[in-house]
Amino acid sequence: EDQVTQSPEALRLQEGESSSLNCSYTVSGLRGLFWYRQDPGKGPEFLFTLYSAGEEKEKERLKATLTKKESFLHITAPKPEDSATYLCAVPQGGSEKLVFGKGTKLTVNP
Amino acid sequence: GAVVSQHPSRVICKSGTSVKIECRSLDFQATTMFWYRQFPKQSLMLMATSNEGSKATYEQGVEKDKFLINHASLTLSTLTVTSAHPEDSSFYICSAARTQETQYFGPGTRLLVL
């Protein structure tokens, strides 16, 4: 069964304190791994798609990396506006449906 | 990135009435649209997948006669909650995608049934 597990469930950082979020997955035939950001009361906002082990993508203070078993979302010198829930998802084997992790709720304190 | 809109953003209705939610892909043609619901502090739960011009595919446990989905064009899908009851109160989110590509999400619709 395809599974996505995110850790930690919640993370509190001070402004400027860099850290990483983890997304481990088991899926038959990876066809992409997606990272989204979700603010309270809003729909998920697309951040990155990674397709193959070793791939990295960056956007402002965020960098996503991918291995054969997991992905990391690195946050460098975070700011309070980076506070959100970060979701990881993979397409379910043989379909276009996404399997989501439960998310990591990030809080960045000023 | 691609833009997906939803309307309305919030709706309050009386128990027993029907509510229609629209989902539009504004700058691309979506071959597939998805409907999710999300309860507080929980992740997204897929309700159904719809392809333009064909019947929606519902997830196990989702009543297709209660949650009517119409995907009339490559840019518009609608979800109608029929005979809504308080337990249908939730946050409904749609997403849109080209075949085998990234899903882009709408801003969500907050439904409150009194």
Tab-separated table of C-alpha atoms in Angstrom:
chain	number	residue	atom	x	y	z
A	1	GLU	CA	0.000	0.000	0.000
A	2	ASP	CA	1.292	3.446	-0.924
A	3	GLN	CA	2.167	5.499	2.141
A	4	VAL	CA	3.528	8.911	2.989
A	5	THR	CA	4.788	9.744	6.472
A	6	GLN	CA	5.830	13.216	7.527
A	7	SER	CA	7.856	14.178	10.555
A	8	PRO	CA	7.810	15.941	12.845
A	9	GLU	CA	4.082	16.617	13.239
A	10	ALA	CA	4.862	20.062	14.581
A	11	LEU	CA	7.991	22.166	14.675
A	12	ARG	CA	8.645	25.439	16.445
A	13	LEU	CA	11.609	27.526	15.360
A	14	GLN	CA	12.986	30.897	16.237
A	15	GLU	CA	13.338	33.331	13.386
A	16	GLY	CA	16.614	32.577	11.626
A	17	GLU	CA	16.889	29.042	13.021
A	18	SER	CA	17.295	26.697	10.050
A	19	SER	CA	15.815	23.183	10.061
A	20	SER	CA	14.446	20.390	7.880
A	21	LEU	CA	11.129	18.632	7.466
A	22	ASN	CA	11.032	14.982	6.470
A	23	CYS	CA	8.737	13.078	4.132
A	24	SER	CA	9.278	9.335	3.787
A	25	TYR	CA	7.323	7.407	1.178
A	26	THR	CA	6.622	3.932	-0.096
A	27	VAL	CA	5.069	3.775	-3.532
A	28	SER	CA	5.346	1.458	-6.483
A	29	GLY	CA	6.992	3.422	-9.255
A	30	LEU	CA	7.471	7.013	-8.126
A	31	ARG	CA	5.990	9.450	-10.632
A	32	GLY	CA	6.822	12.576	-8.718
A	33	LEU	CA	6.806	13.883	-5.168
A	34	PHE	CA	4.981	17.114	-4.407
A	35	TRP	CA	5.401	19.664	-1.659
A	36	TYR	CA	2.599	22.066	-0.785
A	37	ARG	CA	2.188	24.796	1.779
A	38	GLN	CA	-1.193	25.280	3.435
A	39	ASP	CA	-2.175	28.294	5.494
A	40	PRO	CA	-5.156	28.084	7.867
A	41	GLY	CA	-8.474	28.367	6.048
A	42	LYS	CA	-6.878	28.177	2.598
A	43	GLY	CA	-6.194	25.580	-0.044
A	44	PRO	CA	-2.712	24.097	-0.469
A	45	GLU	CA	-0.255	26.202	-2.433
A	46	PHE	CA	2.086	24.330	-4.762
A	47	LEU	CA	5.777	24.584	-3.925
A	48	PHE	CA	7.812	21.892	-5.701
A	49	THR	CA	7.699	18.730	-7.745
A	50	LEU	CA	10.649	16.319	-7.593
A	51	TYR	CA	10.905	13.405	-9.989
A	52	SER	CA	14.161	11.548	-9.417
A	53	ALA	CA	16.617	10.761	-6.635
A	54	GLY	CA	19.256	13.432	-6.327
A	55	GLU	CA	17.035	16.184	-7.654
A	56	GLU	CA	16.925	19.466	-5.747
A	57	LYS	CA	14.743	22.534	-6.153
A	58	GLU	CA	14.871	25.893	-4.417
A	59	LYS	CA	12.489	28.769	-3.838
A	60	GLU	CA	13.507	31.638	-1.612
A	61	ARG	CA	14.324	30.131	1.809
A	62	LEU	CA	13.084	26.646	0.877
A	63	LYS	CA	15.000	23.807	-0.710
A	64	ALA	CA	13.520	20.400	-1.452
A	65	THR	CA	15.629	17.290	-1.992
A	66	LEU	CA	14.742	13.727	-2.933
A	67	THR	CA	16.244	10.294	-2.311
A	68	LYS	CA	14.843	6.874	-3.172
A	69	LYS	CA	13.026	6.672	0.146
A	70	GLU	CA	12.436	10.192	1.397
A	71	SER	CA	12.362	13.880	0.696
A	72	PHE	CA	13.514	16.770	2.826
A	73	LEU	CA	12.270	20.319	2.864
A	74	HIS	CA	15.079	22.483	4.176
A	75	ILE	CA	14.184	25.885	5.540
A	76	THR	CA	17.065	28.330	5.803
A	77	ALA	CA	16.829	31.327	8.132
A	78	PRO	CA	13.041	31.111	8.367
A	79	LYS	CA	10.827	34.113	8.951
A	80	PRO	CA	7.468	34.263	10.772
A	81	GLU	CA	5.686	34.368	7.412
A	82	ASP	CA	6.996	30.864	6.712
A	83	SER	CA	4.661	29.583	9.427
A	84	ALA	CA	2.226	27.142	7.806
A	85	THR	CA	1.485	23.466	7.442
A	86	TYR	CA	3.714	21.799	4.860
A	87	LEU	CA	2.239	18.832	3.019
A	88	CYS	CA	4.012	16.146	1.053
A	89	ALA	CA	2.220	13.954	-1.496
A	90	VAL	CA	2.908	11.281	-4.108
A	91	PRO	CA	0.666	9.981	-6.895
A	92	GLN	CA	-0.912	6.683	-5.998
A	93	GLY	CA	0.503	3.867	-8.103
A	94	GLY	CA	-1.382	3.616	-11.388
A	95	SER	CA	-3.598	6.647	-10.869
A	96	GLU	CA	-3.561	10.423	-10.666
A	97	LYS	CA	-4.824	10.446	-7.086
A	98	LEU	CA	-2.445	11.908	-4.535
A	99	VAL	CA	-1.534	10.198	-1.296
A	100	PHE	CA	-0.886	12.907	1.294
A	101	GLY	CA	1.113	12.854	4.460
A	102	LYS	CA	-0.497	14.346	7.551
A	103	GLY	CA	1.675	17.414	7.289
A	104	THR	CA	4.153	19.266	9.453
A	105	LYS	CA	2.866	22.361	11.187
A	106	LEU	CA	5.697	24.867	11.263
A	107	THR	CA	5.644	27.843	13.609
A	108	VAL	CA	8.375	30.452	13.344
A	109	ASN	CA	8.541	32.825	16.268
A	110	PRO	CA	9.920	36.349	15.845
B	1	GLY	CA	1.904	28.817	-11.251
B	2	ALA	CA	-1.541	27.817	-12.430
B	3	VAL	CA	-4.567	29.501	-10.868
B	4	VAL	CA	-7.662	27.697	-9.641
B	5	SER	CA	-10.625	29.574	-8.219
B	6	GLN	CA	-13.574	28.459	-6.135
B	7	HIS	CA	-16.902	30.110	-5.554
B	8	PRO	CA	-18.290	30.800	-3.072
B	9	SER	CA	-15.528	31.056	-0.486
B	10	ARG	CA	-18.013	30.714	2.367
B	11	VAL	CA	-21.613	29.588	2.479
B	12	ILE	CA	-24.132	29.169	5.255
B	13	CYS	CA	-27.301	27.250	4.521
B	14	LYS	CA	-30.219	25.678	6.297
B	15	SER	CA	-30.449	21.947	6.822
B	16	GLY	CA	-32.177	20.242	3.902
B	17	THR	CA	-31.151	22.718	1.231
B	18	SER	CA	-28.674	22.114	-1.581
B	19	VAL	CA	-25.469	24.016	-2.133
B	20	LYS	CA	-23.419	24.275	-5.310
B	21	ILE	CA	-19.685	24.986	-5.294
B	22	GLU	CA	-17.858	25.953	-8.481
B	23	CYS	CA	-14.227	25.209	-9.284
B	24	ARG	CA	-12.540	26.882	-12.224
B	25	SER	CA	-9.073	26.582	-13.714
B	26	LEU	CA	-8.392	30.130	-14.877
B	27	ASP	CA	-5.300	29.854	-17.045
B	28	PHE	CA	-5.117	26.247	-18.185
B	29	GLN	CA	-7.347	23.448	-19.371
B	30	ALA	CA	-7.708	20.769	-16.739
B	31	THR	CA	-8.304	17.240	-17.943
B	32	THR	CA	-8.955	16.133	-14.384
B	33	MET	CA	-10.423	17.845	-11.351
B	34	PHE	CA	-10.495	16.529	-7.822
B	35	TRP	CA	-12.725	17.315	-4.863
B	36	TYR	CA	-11.482	17.071	-1.293
B	37	ARG	CA	-12.906	17.823	2.107
B	38	GLN	CA	-10.873	18.733	5.133
B	39	PHE	CA	-11.898	18.633	8.766
B	40	PRO	CA	-10.147	20.836	11.340
B	41	LYS	CA	-6.532	19.860	11.998
B	42	GLN	CA	-6.745	16.936	9.577
B	43	SER	CA	-5.255	16.351	6.175
B	44	LEU	CA	-7.185	16.437	2.918
B	45	MET	CA	-9.578	13.593	2.189
B	46	LEU	CA	-10.231	12.872	-1.468
B	47	MET	CA	-13.933	12.635	-2.245
B	48	ALA	CA	-13.987	12.136	-5.993
B	49	THR	CA	-12.109	12.475	-9.258
B	50	SER	CA	-13.784	13.924	-12.309
B	51	ASN	CA	-12.764	14.000	-15.944
B	52	GLU	CA	-14.330	16.358	-18.442
B	53	GLY	CA	-17.349	14.835	-20.114
B	54	SER	CA	-17.475	11.664	-18.064
B	55	LYS	CA	-18.937	10.553	-14.757
B	56	ALA	CA	-17.014	11.216	-11.592
B	57	THR	CA	-15.269	8.424	-9.728
B	58	TYR	CA	-16.112	8.519	-6.028
B	59	GLU	CA	-13.952	7.296	-3.191
B	60	GLN	CA	-15.204	4.536	-0.952
B	61	GLY	CA	-17.699	5.822	1.584
B	62	VAL	CA	-18.622	8.966	-0.362
B	63	GLU	CA	-22.287	9.039	-1.373
B	64	LYS	CA	-22.520	9.922	-5.038
B	65	ASP	CA	-26.198	10.847	-4.772
B	66	LYS	CA	-25.412	13.307	-2.015
B	67	PHE	CA	-22.323	14.871	-3.546
B	68	LEU	CA	-23.146	15.483	-7.194
B	69	ILE	CA	-20.194	16.349	-9.387
B	70	ASN	CA	-20.418	17.791	-12.873
B	71	HIS	CA	-17.363	18.444	-15.030
B	72	ALA	CA	-18.952	20.205	-17.965
B	73	SER	CA	-15.840	21.711	-19.515
B	74	LEU	CA	-12.052	21.653	-19.279
B	75	THR	CA	-12.146	24.689	-16.983
B	76	LEU	CA	-15.200	24.118	-14.783
B	77	SER	CA	-16.317	21.501	-12.294
B	78	THR	CA	-19.141	21.820	-9.800
B	79	LEU	CA	-19.887	20.019	-6.564
B	80	THR	CA	-23.459	20.071	-5.321
B	81	VAL	CA	-24.137	19.012	-1.759
B	82	THR	CA	-27.744	17.859	-1.846
B	83	SER	CA	-30.036	17.976	1.175
B	84	ALA	CA	-27.212	19.257	3.332
B	85	HIS	CA	-27.105	18.415	7.021
B	86	PRO	CA	-24.923	19.794	9.829
B	87	GLU	CA	-22.518	16.857	9.523
B	88	ASP	CA	-21.752	18.039	5.965
B	89	SER	CA	-20.244	21.216	7.391
B	90	SER	CA	-16.623	21.197	6.346
B	91	PHE	CA	-13.955	22.826	4.207
B	92	TYR	CA	-14.263	21.718	0.595
B	93	ILE	CA	-11.267	22.122	-1.715
B	94	CYS	CA	-10.945	21.389	-5.406
B	95	SER	CA	-7.839	20.850	-7.452
B	96	ALA	CA	-7.192	20.778	-11.171
B	97	ALA	CA	-4.533	19.112	-13.257
B	98	ARG	CA	-3.481	18.367	-16.777
B	99	THR	CA	-2.960	14.655	-17.413
B	100	GLN	CA	-0.187	13.221	-15.239
B	101	GLU	CA	0.848	16.672	-14.073
B	102	THR	CA	0.874	18.718	-10.882
B	103	GLN	CA	-2.436	19.315	-9.096
B	104	TYR	CA	-3.168	22.964	-8.363
B	105	PHE	CA	-5.596	23.691	-5.579
B	106	GLY	CA	-8.350	26.220	-5.200
B	107	PRO	CA	-8.664	28.425	-2.124
B	108	GLY	CA	-11.425	26.282	-0.621
B	109	THR	CA	-15.063	26.754	0.338
B	110	ARG	CA	-16.184	26.808	3.950
B	111	LEU	CA	-19.646	25.252	4.257
B	112	LEU	CA	-21.707	25.660	7.405
B	113	VAL	CA	-25.055	23.900	7.590
B	114	LEU	CA	-27.366	25.109	10.328
